[in-house]
């Protein structure tokens, strides 16, 4: 049953504690303990005053649209907070942080790289079927769960006009405060932007824009490096991409299957009309993945068991887990495993609980079994 407009509205007082995180591409992000949902992620999009009731209603309606998106490869929206000084999104916690952090920290085996590519395609095929253009697909906006599956984040802020407008207003405010740091963030997004958008600000975003961004993400997954590191500035980078430059193919490991490289190069074609759709990408890549890589994924994941996520992220989760255990008994504590680490899979059950309007018992339920790996 779909959530009503009122059911996705939360209050800031529902959040017991906030710890800052470097988690995604938009706004200020915090790890929080929600008194009903346990550990969640709070993304503060806007810190100014709300305009009027009609504006608030529009933001709630857009939040409801985001909440209705249901797919294993898409981060779930649990609720929205709309108060003067805080317009925020409350989302499920994905415990291993973003894809870029993982790629920069550990060596990722080829079978897992293949599954990452496959799952990004699955998520983007779903979004396309919902008439959604992400507009900011990059490794920072792709999150990694406890079983090394991925989920795509930040799609709502790029898609919903009301939340997008608040994002731009907040971004301008933050840029005036932070200067160079904000410029560096902008440059990161620019690396994934299709050349047609660098040529004209009037070019409308489309599925083919996201396909181009996906190709650059594939290059990063293969090389574990940032694209265009030798670019002198944004203007230099933009000019080179418009002239046909793409990330350095010589940095791609020699044992990379040609099927992945061909997919990547087809997707970063200069002419958007020559790029395949996400459905075509999945159609061409899936047989190769299933035949050549899928059977090795489970073993590869076992070899990465020691990677819990970015160190600061893991420590923050542990700290919040310990502090929330001291909350009053009438406040449900976050679900956790025997070693006091939060259970990411519990968000699924809690979200289902909200949708069916059932009340949680005071004691946390028995954690469900881990999400199965690809078979």
PDB file of N, CA and C in Angstrom, residues 359-364:
ATOM      1  N   UNK A 359       2.199  -0.882  13.940  1.00  0.00           N
ATOM      2  CA  UNK A 359       3.022  -0.321  14.995  1.00  0.00           C
ATOM      3  C   UNK A 359       4.090  -1.320  15.400  1.00  0.00           C
ATOM      4  N   UNK A 360       5.309  -0.836  15.561  1.00  0.00           N
ATOM      5  CA  UNK A 360       6.399  -1.696  16.017  1.00  0.00           C
ATOM      6  C   UNK A 360       6.249  -2.003  17.501  1.00  0.00           C
ATOM      7  N   UNK A 361       6.658  -3.198  17.882  1.00  0.00           N
ATOM      8  CA  UNK A 361       6.745  -3.495  19.307  1.00  0.00           C
ATOM      9  C   UNK A 361       7.923  -2.759  19.890  1.00  0.00           C
ATOM     10  N   UNK A 362       7.937  -2.619  21.212  1.00  0.00           N
ATOM     11  CA  UNK A 362       9.041  -1.888  21.847  1.00  0.00           C
ATOM     12  C   UNK A 362      10.362  -2.593  21.633  1.00  0.00           C
ATOM     13  N   UNK A 363      10.359  -3.933  21.646  1.00  0.00           N
ATOM     14  CA  UNK A 363      11.608  -4.671  21.452  1.00  0.00           C
ATOM     15  C   UNK A 363      11.881  -4.832  19.973  1.00  0.00           C
ATOM     16  N   UNK A 364      13.158  -4.751  19.556  1.00  0.00           N
ATOM     17  CA  UNK A 364      13.489  -4.904  18.138  1.00  0.00           C
ATOM     18  C   UNK A 364      13.216  -6.316  17.659  1.00  0.00           C
TER      19      UNK A 364
END
